Amino acid sequence: GVIPGATVVLTNTATTERREGVSGEDGTIRFVNLVPGTYRLEVELAGFQRFVRDGIAVNVQATPRIEVTLQLGSLQETIQVTGESPLLQTESASVGTVVGSRAVQELPLNGRNVLNLIALAPSVVPQGGSEGSLTGKNVFAGGNYQIGGGVANQSASFFDGVTVQDTAYGNIVVLTPSPEAVEEFRVQTNNSSAEFGRFTGGVVNMASRSGSNSFRGSLFEYHRNKALNSNTFFGKRAGLDKPPFNQNNFGGSLGGPILRNKLFFFSAYERYRNREGVLFRRTVPTAAMKTGDFSDYRNLTTGAVVPIYDPWTQCGINNPGTGSYNGDCGTVPNRLQFPGNIIPANRINSIARKYLDFPVFAEPTVPGRWRTENFERNASVGGDNDQLNFRGDFNLSQNQRLLGRYTRFESTNLPVDLYGNGQRHGDPYSPEHFITTQVMLADTHTFNSSTVLDVRFGFLRWDYDRVPGNLGIGLTSSFGLPVVPYGQISERSGIPNMETIPTIGAGSNNFISTGLLYADDKSYSFNPTLTKIAGDHTLKIGANVMRAEVNYFQNNSTGGTFNFSNAPTALDGTNPGATGDAFASFLLGIPTGGTYQSSGWTYGRTFYHAYFVDDSWQVNPKLTLNLGVRWEIPGVYSEKDDNIVTFNPEAVNPILAGRTNPVTGAPYLGAFELVNTNEQPKRGLRNDAFNRVAPRFGFAYQITDNTVVRGGGGTFVTPSTVRFQDGVNGPVLNRTNNIATSVDNNRTFFTDMSNPFPTGVNNFPGRDPSFQQVLLGGGGSQFYRDEEGYPGYTYQWNVALQHQFRNNLSVEVAYTGLDGNHLPSSLNMNQLGLDHITRAANDTTVCSLTGNVVIPQGQPGYASSQRDTCYGAYLRQQVPNPFVGLIREGSLSTQTVQRALLLNAFPQYASANRPGYFGSSRYNALQLRAEKRFGAGGLVGGHYTFSNNMTDVESVTGWLEGGAGTPIAGYQTNNLDEEWSLSSFDVRHRLIFNYVVDLPFGEGRRFLSGATGIVQGLVGGWSVNGVTTLQSGFPLGFTATPNLIGSGYGLRPNIDPNCDKTVSGSALDRLDRWFNTSCFSVPSAGFSAGNPATDPRLRWQLGNSPRTDPDLRGHGIHNWNFAVSKTTRVGGRVNLTLRAEAFNLFDRVQFGLPNRGVTTAATSTLGRVTTQANQPRLMQLAFRLTF
């Protein structure tokens, strides 16, 4: 029966903090807001023996239920029980995993990245850049996990109850705590309580280590070097030596009392130093190619010489060199091949020659491989990390506890000398440096045994810069580029000497200058929570309030970019096929595209607030209901100086007032409108949303003492604080000028590198009154002021059955689901209507576009090399450009334009991408989880997840991924159903096995427990721990080139439905042909000048390939991380632990994704695998002194 009126005391054994109360009429008592740690429970009632239980573990965000049985007797008699908390989760319906203190401290962590332990939870998939040390990686990769089927990098992460996420792109983790400072953490993957919001997947709650009445501390060193590591798979294959490697990770911690029982501290410091060689593969021009000699430049497939054609000899024009007419198309070849396939020296562009003379290009290092990846070098990369944590706890009184923590994390990526020539102009790792600072304060006040108020304040600052190594180079003096615009590149940015070497993209010969970036982001959070126990109800009422700042500058092309293709030197520039070469086009100085960017600082602001009520209702001893509701007000993005425009698709740009489209006869709709004006009187991008109410429901029913069934569901609002495309990269602060060199689809060219912007460029306008003029012809993210789907939300649901066996063994089977609605995405609103594409594809009549005249087949002047459908030729026909004189740069500044362009929705803009909330997803998973606990925190656990993840949108941080999907904006905005497919990061099977086990030999253990001296030294103190990961590969998605449609459409290949796409054999056998490449074709591949019988409708096919292919996947993961350690007492309380760790113990290679670009080019490497996705076996040795 129940026993009311018993006095219950709960004591934190580390700090002696006490909670005291009296059991209620139902014989129960609840203690809330407990600091994670180990507790002692004492129960007294006259007429009964005193009950004492030690070793009760209270985990973060956990509510353990302790059953107490009082026996008749005297208070002088005591029942003493020692044991851990039960494994059954009887109070909450959420699905999750607790990673305990020993797991944090002892599981092998590559780079000591504690967030990697998130992957120990079911339904978690690590994505690009998240695993291992974050040094040398994009800083946004730290939290890049897909949790519970939600969008990657958009879960919620907390450290001591305050966020560690920057608001840029929603929920980006910018603070990864040192494991030395983390006590434990919980990963909730489904159906979290109403206390949490602003995420799409799950919640990660980390708790820091605190001081106690006993001093404790550590000193440690983890060391790794070349001798301990294995070589990469491709390094071995190429006969390369193991790359240099040296890594030291050292630091220590100290905690204890300042005033016993009152004031405590804990501090931890860690340094990470890494220097390693990375095998870089590049394609560089040969010495002959640099002189223009392509006489031995051969097709990889056929072995034939790749012909290089002279664009000056294009039929139907006057030769720019001789001034004579080249002859009519159809009577002479399209273009003539350079004699001997050698470009004369006097035809090499002067800027290209200076670029060649600059110390950028290296000589090939791989003999015989002259077309692809003919340069290999182990270049040194690395970086330095430093982290300091300091925490203080003050028991101000028995009823009030104060907590404060300061954390500073600094990380620096070192520059890379890629080509070994002492220069950094090909550096793919622009040196990045950031400092994350966090301050958190908490005040927990216990008014009485049933009422507790917890107030938390957090301040997070993220300072970041990415500075190219060649910043400040003189573009005009070094390369001869024109003074306008290149001599004025930093005129309005506020950053002096902002010039860098131009980025050259010449096919596979890419020479880059990474962008310039500065950020100083801040967030202030305030989280009060009142907990009230009222009878059977435990109520939580609280708020989450956050003010965020994004102070940001980014210019991705401070030196401009020039993009080259084989079209200028192909036989037919409109359909180049396997002729011509991008590097040859570079030598002639004829780009087919490029950019120049003008950027300014942005100072974004947003204010988020949410309010919640959560009720844990103990209906009866077996049934607990979790009822909650959360009201989220996501906030509106604004800019300090009102440098924001919205796009009004119904308005008329005043510059075009009174003008009509000569093709459609309609006025030009679509204009930008500045905020804080008569047109857009508010300062924000949209109205705030007050309609996002998110209910939560859950139940936990204890069927027997050892079995519980749980379930529930709820609504969860997605992050929507600040997204770059909403404002940070908005068009009034970032104006990208586009290079246009041809008006007839690369048939002829009117300018080159020497004068890439013949009509000038535009600087970013800010709030300049002429902004409407400046933005004409531009593009990018054009934000619509609408409320459609804002912000997005997900539905989550689950049901789980858990059983606890004897000897602390728990098994759980669960089904979880997630349905995503209005997820962040971007649509291309300027695509040519699908009706035009369909009409051209279905047209059975054949015409040629000869010169600029549409001539039906059989009529005089018809040219088979230019054949098309008649409607297709009509779309491609050049018409007078109505914007001449109004638009200064890009494809809309030329004298004529294709008719198709004027049929776009907003022809006055080069592009119109609409960021918003249009995406959807559906996730279903079956989970099986088991955990066996041992004494002193030891455990063996594992889980298996069988899942299916369908989406039409991918991560908002897609640049971190090497995934398969192609973005929505690149394909059919008009038909989003075509985007619905397996997620690029769908993982069908995932199995994790982890263990922290003390071997049962030696002092205090099961066998030889009395061992001393040499025996104890040999057999005692041994522990083994590790993590094994088995995972199926990601699905593959394909693209196709050349794209003969254009008009805003991406292109996917055609797949032969009668072709078996799979290839038998091991992964090693399939490196050169991962799948059956003959099943794939470019939709327009049959459309070639040499085959007049080919159906010209092929030009207008979009391809039948889905966004991701359900039948083809990349290589899976088979990884074992393992550690063995020996702990020896060296005196008093001091222990020495020697430790050896191996990551990828069996040196199993995980191959990178194969080439998925279907093309007609001679250099096609479709289906070929050339990269290793994982690291080879890495070993490190460590010692730890602890007391």
XYZ file of C-alpha atoms in Angstrom, residues 15-619:
605
model
C 28.203 18.823 -3.244
C 25.947 17.806 -0.278
C 23.140 19.914 -1.746
C 19.919 18.633 -0.130
C 16.316 18.496 -1.212
C 13.760 17.605 1.446
C 10.034 16.932 1.368
C 7.157 14.799 2.620
C 5.386 12.103 0.612
C 1.821 12.973 -0.370
C -1.459 11.158 0.092
C -0.582 8.815 -2.757
C 2.743 7.991 -1.137
C 4.829 9.752 -3.797
C 7.133 12.745 -3.856
C 8.792 14.453 -6.825
C 12.047 16.399 -6.936
C 12.565 18.594 -9.998
C 15.388 20.627 -11.560
C 18.109 18.367 -10.224
C 21.695 18.857 -11.314
C 22.884 15.712 -13.154
C 24.979 13.615 -10.820
C 24.878 10.870 -8.191
C 22.462 11.098 -5.271
C 21.656 9.503 -1.939
C 18.001 8.930 -0.991
C 16.867 8.731 2.646
C 13.279 7.965 3.760
C 12.045 8.093 7.379
C 8.665 7.508 9.044
C 7.934 6.650 12.616
C 7.214 2.937 13.022
C 9.305 1.948 10.026
C 12.933 1.182 9.466
C 14.985 4.010 7.959
C 15.567 3.495 4.190
C 18.793 4.608 2.502
C 19.722 4.119 -1.155
C 23.068 5.230 -2.575
C 24.334 5.534 -6.105
C 21.210 6.925 -7.741
C 22.247 8.364 -11.087
C 20.261 11.366 -12.280
C 20.912 12.033 -15.962
C 20.339 15.201 -17.909
C 16.657 15.762 -18.780
C 15.753 12.515 -17.012
C 13.090 11.647 -14.441
C 14.049 8.335 -12.783
C 11.390 6.628 -10.685
C 12.682 5.006 -7.484
C 10.444 2.482 -5.779
C 10.899 2.413 -1.979
C 9.569 -0.306 0.316
C 9.475 0.561 4.033
C 9.550 -2.247 6.531
C 8.135 -2.170 10.048
C 10.704 -1.458 12.673
C 12.604 1.248 14.502
C 14.171 4.343 12.947
C 17.408 3.176 14.523
C 17.317 0.278 12.080
C 18.464 1.078 8.548
C 17.930 -0.688 5.236
C 20.966 0.158 3.056
C 20.629 -0.334 -0.724
C 23.255 0.404 -3.359
C 22.426 0.442 -7.043
C 21.951 2.524 -10.150
C 18.730 3.988 -11.428
C 16.413 1.668 -13.327
C 16.791 1.517 -17.091
C 13.051 1.701 -17.703
C 11.793 5.075 -18.913
C 8.421 5.280 -17.198
C 7.823 9.029 -16.991
C 8.290 10.310 -20.550
C 7.162 9.339 -24.054
C 10.119 10.890 -25.878
C 12.592 8.642 -27.702
C 16.252 9.180 -26.981
C 19.570 8.044 -25.592
C 21.698 9.133 -22.644
C 25.462 9.220 -23.183
C 26.916 8.892 -19.699
C 30.082 10.221 -18.127
C 32.245 7.159 -18.752
C 31.159 6.980 -22.375
C 32.086 10.644 -22.838
C 35.480 10.151 -21.231
C 36.461 6.723 -22.534
C 34.883 5.936 -25.883
C 37.431 6.584 -28.660
C 36.771 10.032 -30.136
C 38.641 10.999 -33.266
C 39.804 14.563 -32.688
C 38.053 14.400 -29.279
C 34.883 15.667 -30.937
C 32.263 14.956 -28.297
C 29.402 15.622 -30.708
C 30.349 12.443 -32.569
C 28.675 10.570 -29.718
C 25.325 11.863 -30.992
C 25.596 8.991 -33.476
C 25.144 6.496 -30.607
C 21.407 7.245 -30.726
C 19.067 5.467 -33.154
C 17.820 7.409 -36.198
C 20.927 9.596 -36.304
C 22.948 9.945 -39.520
C 26.165 11.989 -39.510
C 26.461 14.121 -42.649
C 29.249 16.006 -44.389
C 32.175 17.149 -42.270
C 30.665 16.310 -38.890
C 32.903 13.404 -37.907
C 36.380 13.665 -36.447
C 38.196 16.871 -35.669
C 36.586 20.020 -37.022
C 39.974 21.560 -37.727
C 40.336 22.301 -41.414
C 36.616 21.910 -42.056
C 33.831 24.367 -42.609
C 32.791 25.618 -39.191
C 29.151 24.875 -39.975
C 29.869 21.136 -40.027
C 29.965 20.590 -36.251
C 26.253 19.916 -35.814
C 25.616 18.486 -39.277
C 23.601 15.490 -38.135
C 20.304 14.226 -39.450
C 18.358 13.376 -36.283
C 15.055 11.548 -36.307
C 14.586 12.120 -40.019
C 14.697 15.900 -39.737
C 16.682 18.252 -41.938
C 20.391 17.952 -41.164
C 22.041 20.752 -39.198
C 18.654 21.926 -37.931
C 18.280 20.121 -34.610
C 18.516 21.958 -31.304
C 21.699 21.804 -29.206
C 22.135 23.074 -25.653
C 24.990 23.243 -23.183
C 23.750 23.673 -19.627
C 20.351 24.654 -20.932
C 21.462 27.496 -23.267
C 21.925 27.244 -27.020
C 25.316 26.688 -28.654
C 23.961 27.561 -32.101
C 24.387 30.581 -34.298
C 21.206 31.808 -35.952
C 22.695 31.935 -39.454
C 20.982 29.260 -41.507
C 18.728 28.356 -38.609
C 20.550 26.155 -36.098
C 24.293 26.001 -36.795
C 26.425 24.635 -33.935
C 29.377 26.966 -33.339
C 30.559 25.549 -30.008
C 31.699 21.957 -29.608
C 32.617 21.518 -25.946
C 35.720 19.678 -24.884
C 34.924 16.188 -23.528
C 36.925 17.216 -20.486
C 34.170 19.729 -19.674
C 31.137 17.516 -20.430
C 29.571 15.349 -17.743
C 27.012 13.672 -19.985
C 24.353 14.434 -22.531
C 21.027 13.248 -23.866
C 19.951 12.926 -27.489
C 16.190 13.060 -28.000
C 15.304 11.887 -31.493
C 11.503 12.019 -31.410
C 8.657 13.728 -29.553
C 10.482 16.025 -27.144
C 8.416 17.899 -24.583
C 6.938 21.359 -25.130
C 9.962 22.771 -23.319
C 11.861 22.510 -26.612
C 11.223 24.082 -29.986
C 12.816 25.666 -33.033
C 14.181 22.488 -34.596
C 13.290 19.969 -37.287
C 14.772 16.753 -35.942
C 15.912 16.253 -32.379
C 17.359 17.837 -29.279
C 20.878 17.470 -27.873
C 21.285 18.449 -24.221
C 24.811 18.556 -22.812
C 25.618 19.100 -19.142
C 28.983 20.455 -18.003
C 31.074 18.955 -15.214
C 30.870 20.649 -11.845
C 33.087 20.895 -8.809
C 32.456 19.034 -5.585
C 33.658 18.871 -1.993
C 36.652 16.845 -3.152
C 39.357 18.145 -5.395
C 39.619 16.254 -8.658
C 41.562 16.879 -11.798
C 43.420 15.488 -14.770
C 46.374 15.958 -17.062
C 46.351 14.313 -20.474
C 48.186 14.024 -23.767
C 46.951 12.281 -26.919
C 49.593 11.847 -29.600
C 49.401 10.643 -33.173
C 52.069 10.574 -35.889
C 52.820 9.170 -39.313
C 54.325 5.948 -37.986
C 51.077 5.060 -36.209
C 48.829 5.639 -39.210
C 48.030 3.632 -42.291
C 48.166 5.075 -45.794
C 45.100 5.997 -47.816
C 43.815 3.495 -50.348
C 44.636 5.697 -53.317
C 47.929 6.724 -51.776
C 48.962 3.077 -51.675
C 47.684 2.566 -55.189
C 49.745 5.475 -56.492
C 52.839 4.237 -54.694
C 52.948 7.325 -52.523
C 54.494 7.322 -49.106
C 52.253 7.846 -46.130
C 51.624 11.556 -45.794
C 53.297 13.422 -42.943
C 51.189 13.524 -39.815
C 51.692 14.915 -36.367
C 48.951 15.606 -33.852
C 49.068 16.552 -30.195
C 46.019 16.993 -28.022
C 46.804 17.959 -24.460
C 45.334 19.738 -21.498
C 43.897 19.191 -18.088
C 41.133 19.919 -15.630
C 40.787 20.893 -11.985
C 37.723 21.139 -9.812
C 36.889 21.310 -6.163
C 35.553 23.420 -3.326
C 36.231 27.092 -2.683
C 33.928 27.017 0.341
C 32.955 23.501 1.376
C 29.301 22.688 0.863
C 28.766 26.176 -0.598
C 30.990 27.280 -3.451
C 32.581 25.020 -6.058
C 34.533 25.400 -9.270
C 35.524 23.275 -12.214
C 37.876 24.300 -15.014
C 39.133 22.523 -18.108
C 41.638 23.551 -20.760
C 42.487 21.736 -23.971
C 44.841 22.412 -26.876
C 44.776 20.666 -30.222
C 47.613 20.894 -32.728
C 47.370 19.080 -36.044
C 49.699 18.955 -39.030
C 49.030 16.355 -41.689
C 49.571 15.609 -45.336
C 46.537 15.253 -47.545
C 46.688 13.667 -50.965
C 45.446 16.259 -53.431
C 44.620 15.324 -56.997
C 44.326 17.978 -59.639
C 44.335 18.191 -63.400
C 47.001 20.639 -64.533
C 48.016 21.603 -68.071
C 51.051 19.957 -69.559
C 54.004 22.023 -70.768
C 52.825 21.465 -74.341
C 49.306 22.631 -73.552
C 50.623 25.846 -72.020
C 52.204 26.697 -75.363
C 49.007 25.859 -77.238
C 50.205 22.463 -78.484
C 47.316 19.966 -78.437
C 48.773 17.707 -81.121
C 48.893 14.744 -78.731
C 45.812 15.626 -76.660
C 43.662 12.508 -76.859
C 40.161 11.319 -76.084
C 40.279 9.079 -73.012
C 37.785 6.633 -74.495
C 38.785 6.357 -78.141
C 42.408 7.419 -77.990
C 41.894 9.772 -80.920
C 43.324 13.289 -80.881
C 40.762 15.799 -79.609
C 40.425 18.396 -82.377
C 40.790 22.054 -81.383
C 38.868 24.443 -83.639
C 39.412 28.117 -84.321
C 36.342 30.176 -83.350
C 37.469 32.906 -85.775
C 36.681 30.531 -88.644
C 33.024 30.147 -87.658
C 30.886 29.862 -90.786
C 28.575 32.742 -91.603
C 30.798 35.502 -90.137
C 33.764 37.603 -91.150
C 37.057 36.269 -89.795
C 38.207 38.754 -87.073
C 41.817 38.109 -88.040
C 41.629 38.415 -91.844
C 38.412 40.385 -92.230
C 37.288 38.018 -95.023
C 33.981 36.143 -95.072
C 34.284 32.526 -93.908
C 31.486 31.166 -96.134
C 27.866 30.169 -95.667
C 26.979 27.550 -93.078
C 26.071 24.319 -94.789
C 28.557 24.921 -97.578
C 31.682 25.007 -95.411
C 32.501 23.353 -92.071
C 31.230 25.064 -88.957
C 34.801 25.859 -87.920
C 38.271 24.945 -89.100
C 40.736 23.022 -86.954
C 43.929 24.783 -85.924
C 46.750 23.525 -88.175
C 48.503 20.641 -86.471
C 46.052 21.093 -83.579
C 48.352 23.836 -82.284
C 47.183 27.307 -81.273
C 49.642 29.858 -82.696
C 51.587 31.817 -80.081
C 50.206 35.130 -81.340
C 46.668 33.928 -80.637
C 47.265 33.290 -76.929
C 45.457 35.982 -74.978
C 47.754 38.430 -73.146
C 45.920 37.998 -69.830
C 46.027 34.222 -70.171
C 49.762 34.458 -70.836
C 50.306 36.519 -67.682
C 48.244 34.027 -65.750
C 50.471 31.256 -67.093
C 53.558 33.175 -65.991
C 52.152 33.672 -62.512
C 53.173 30.988 -59.944
C 49.835 29.247 -60.014
C 50.205 26.257 -62.284
C 52.293 23.251 -61.351
C 53.768 20.655 -63.657
C 52.159 17.182 -63.866
C 53.548 14.628 -61.440
C 51.828 11.460 -62.700
C 53.503 10.173 -65.874
C 51.164 9.015 -68.601
C 48.023 10.447 -67.044
C 47.797 13.680 -68.986
C 44.038 14.191 -69.245
C 42.646 13.774 -65.732
C 44.203 14.092 -62.298
C 47.759 14.199 -63.566
C 49.003 16.007 -60.480
C 49.251 14.346 -57.066
C 50.864 15.714 -53.966
C 50.676 15.227 -50.236
C 50.287 18.805 -49.096
C 50.334 19.834 -45.466
C 47.072 20.917 -43.892
C 46.066 21.357 -40.305
C 45.132 23.780 -37.635
C 45.139 24.762 -33.999
C 42.307 24.671 -31.469
C 42.208 26.031 -27.931
C 39.336 25.733 -25.507
C 38.856 27.005 -21.967
C 35.911 26.149 -19.743
C 35.274 27.493 -16.272
C 32.203 26.684 -14.190
C 31.205 27.881 -10.742
C 28.393 26.618 -8.496
C 27.205 28.510 -5.446
C 24.710 27.052 -3.006
C 23.534 30.426 -1.793
C 21.158 28.778 0.615
C 19.324 25.502 0.961
C 16.705 26.955 -1.365
C 18.816 28.805 -3.941
C 21.592 27.643 -6.222
C 23.589 29.801 -8.654
C 25.516 28.487 -11.626
C 27.816 30.279 -14.011
C 29.999 29.080 -16.881
C 32.451 30.740 -19.267
C 33.652 28.953 -22.416
C 36.051 30.195 -25.072
C 36.803 28.139 -28.164
C 39.316 29.359 -30.753
C 40.106 27.550 -33.983
C 42.507 28.358 -36.811
C 42.926 26.531 -40.112
C 46.376 26.836 -41.591
C 47.054 27.821 -45.214
C 47.883 25.143 -47.756
C 50.755 25.189 -50.243
C 48.921 22.932 -52.655
C 51.446 22.841 -55.486
C 54.613 22.951 -53.417
C 55.873 26.158 -54.989
C 55.636 28.321 -51.894
C 52.505 30.001 -53.234
C 48.955 29.732 -51.990
C 47.062 30.706 -55.093
C 45.579 27.241 -55.513
C 44.782 26.936 -51.817
C 41.475 25.064 -51.447
C 41.524 25.786 -47.701
C 41.385 29.522 -47.306
C 42.683 30.106 -43.774
C 39.724 30.307 -41.442
C 39.774 31.612 -37.928
C 36.972 31.820 -35.444
C 36.412 32.426 -31.755
C 33.259 31.291 -29.999
C 32.595 32.768 -26.584
C 29.736 31.696 -24.336
C 28.636 32.970 -20.950
C 25.750 31.323 -19.128
C 24.206 32.167 -15.776
C 21.509 30.218 -13.956
C 19.551 30.861 -10.790
C 17.495 27.990 -9.370
C 15.210 28.982 -6.492
C 13.267 26.358 -4.528
C 10.327 28.091 -2.900
C 9.112 24.871 -1.309
C 9.198 21.179 -2.039
C 6.623 21.609 -4.803
C 7.675 24.895 -6.445
C 10.980 25.602 -8.222
C 11.917 28.529 -10.470
C 14.874 28.120 -12.808
C 16.111 31.162 -14.775
C 18.889 30.888 -17.341
C 20.659 33.573 -19.333
C 22.993 32.871 -22.220
C 25.294 35.008 -24.305
C 26.933 33.526 -27.407
C 29.346 35.339 -29.696
C 30.896 33.964 -32.850
C 33.747 35.893 -34.511
C 34.787 34.448 -37.821
C 37.023 35.428 -40.696
C 38.159 33.724 -43.893
C 40.912 35.622 -45.662
C 42.509 34.419 -48.933
C 46.273 34.211 -48.861
C 46.662 36.450 -51.919
C 44.441 39.234 -50.608
C 45.669 42.599 -51.833
C 47.141 41.472 -55.129
C 46.950 44.038 -57.944
C 44.701 42.674 -60.663
C 45.516 45.343 -63.204
C 49.257 45.353 -62.581
C 49.655 41.568 -62.260
C 47.344 40.394 -65.026
C 46.479 43.414 -67.133
C 42.795 43.253 -66.336
C 40.984 46.531 -67.079
C 40.943 49.180 -64.378
C 37.160 49.203 -64.538
C 35.926 47.282 -62.690
C 38.957 45.440 -61.323
C 40.849 48.481 -60.139
C 37.820 49.616 -58.128
C 36.855 46.313 -56.574
C 36.880 47.514 -52.954
C 35.500 50.970 -53.620
C 32.275 50.513 -51.657
C 33.014 47.478 -49.493
C 34.799 49.366 -46.745
C 37.618 46.824 -46.932
C 40.846 48.171 -48.494
C 43.024 46.140 -50.861
C 40.335 43.540 -51.334
C 41.665 42.163 -54.617
C 42.617 38.504 -55.009
C 43.790 36.409 -57.911
C 40.936 35.642 -60.348
C 39.300 32.249 -60.164
C 39.795 30.268 -63.343
C 37.485 27.362 -64.099
C 38.679 25.610 -67.232
C 37.016 22.231 -67.344
C 38.913 20.066 -64.880
C 41.731 22.638 -64.723
C 40.459 24.743 -61.839
C 42.564 27.378 -60.138
C 40.759 29.091 -57.349
C 40.829 31.993 -54.988
C 38.477 31.389 -52.115
C 36.179 34.115 -50.930
C 36.608 36.786 -48.289
C 34.344 36.567 -45.268
C 33.928 38.272 -41.907
C 31.272 37.600 -39.275
C 30.557 38.897 -35.788
C 27.352 37.200 -34.661
C 25.790 37.502 -31.224
C 22.789 36.032 -29.484
C 21.235 36.749 -26.101
C 18.891 34.158 -24.634
C 16.634 34.230 -21.572
C 14.915 31.019 -20.439
C 12.781 31.126 -17.260
C 10.955 27.946 -16.187
C 8.604 27.541 -13.230
C 7.963 23.985 -12.066
C 4.960 23.329 -9.832
C 3.928 20.007 -8.377
C 0.180 19.944 -7.769
C -1.114 16.568 -6.694
C -0.576 14.133 -9.555
C 0.542 16.893 -11.914
C 4.035 18.223 -12.444
C 3.590 21.473 -14.357
C 6.283 23.368 -16.197
C 5.534 26.875 -17.394
C 8.236 28.799 -19.172
C 9.541 30.878 -22.024
C 12.455 30.941 -24.451
C 13.431 34.423 -25.560
C 16.335 35.185 -27.880
C 17.662 38.271 -29.620
C 20.103 37.498 -32.411
C 22.503 39.581 -34.481
C 24.198 38.573 -37.722
C 26.900 41.085 -38.642
C 28.327 39.749 -41.832
C 30.407 40.406 -44.932
C 31.067 37.969 -47.745
C 32.479 38.299 -51.231
C 33.035 35.008 -53.011
C 34.886 36.459 -55.992
C 37.030 39.347 -54.875
C 39.171 38.749 -57.929
C 36.293 37.864 -60.208
C 35.726 34.517 -61.882
C 36.164 33.332 -65.453
C 34.514 30.079 -66.528
C 35.710 28.311 -69.641
C 34.272 25.391 -71.558
C 35.108 23.485 -74.726
C 32.410 25.378 -76.694
C 34.623 28.179 -78.099
C 37.098 25.640 -79.524
C 34.585 22.946 -80.533
C 33.416 22.191 -84.051
C 29.925 23.373 -83.140
C 29.769 25.757 -80.195
C 26.044 25.164 -79.754
C 26.573 21.413 -79.316
C 30.291 20.865 -78.671
C 30.247 17.132 -77.952
C 33.730 15.614 -77.696
C 35.501 18.371 -79.614
C 37.374 21.371 -78.294
C 38.829 21.839 -74.828
C 38.213 24.266 -71.956
C 41.915 24.979 -71.454
C 42.308 25.767 -75.116
C 39.438 28.226 -74.757
C 41.275 29.742 -71.785
C 44.401 30.264 -73.904
C 42.287 32.150 -76.435
C 40.856 34.198 -73.568
C 37.226 33.376 -74.409
C 35.194 32.563 -71.286
C 31.663 31.267 -71.570
C 30.725 32.884 -68.286
C 32.010 34.473 -65.117
C 31.191 36.946 -62.405
C 32.301 40.023 -60.590
C 30.780 40.612 -57.155
C 30.326 43.836 -55.255
C 29.463 43.364 -51.577
C 28.732 45.321 -48.435
C 28.280 44.656 -44.736
C 24.918 43.553 -43.414
C 23.711 43.936 -39.841
C 20.824 41.532 -39.406
C 18.562 41.414 -36.366
C 15.822 39.089 -35.217
C 13.827 38.525 -32.047
C 12.476 35.061 -31.243
C 10.202 34.178 -28.373
C 8.206 31.114 -27.389
C 6.036 30.146 -24.421
C 5.137 26.702 -23.205
C 3.128 24.723 -20.668
C 4.055 21.134 -19.975
C 2.214 18.748 -17.671
C 3.443 15.367 -16.541
C 0.291 13.778 -15.131
C 0.697 10.688 -12.988
C -2.793 9.299 -13.649
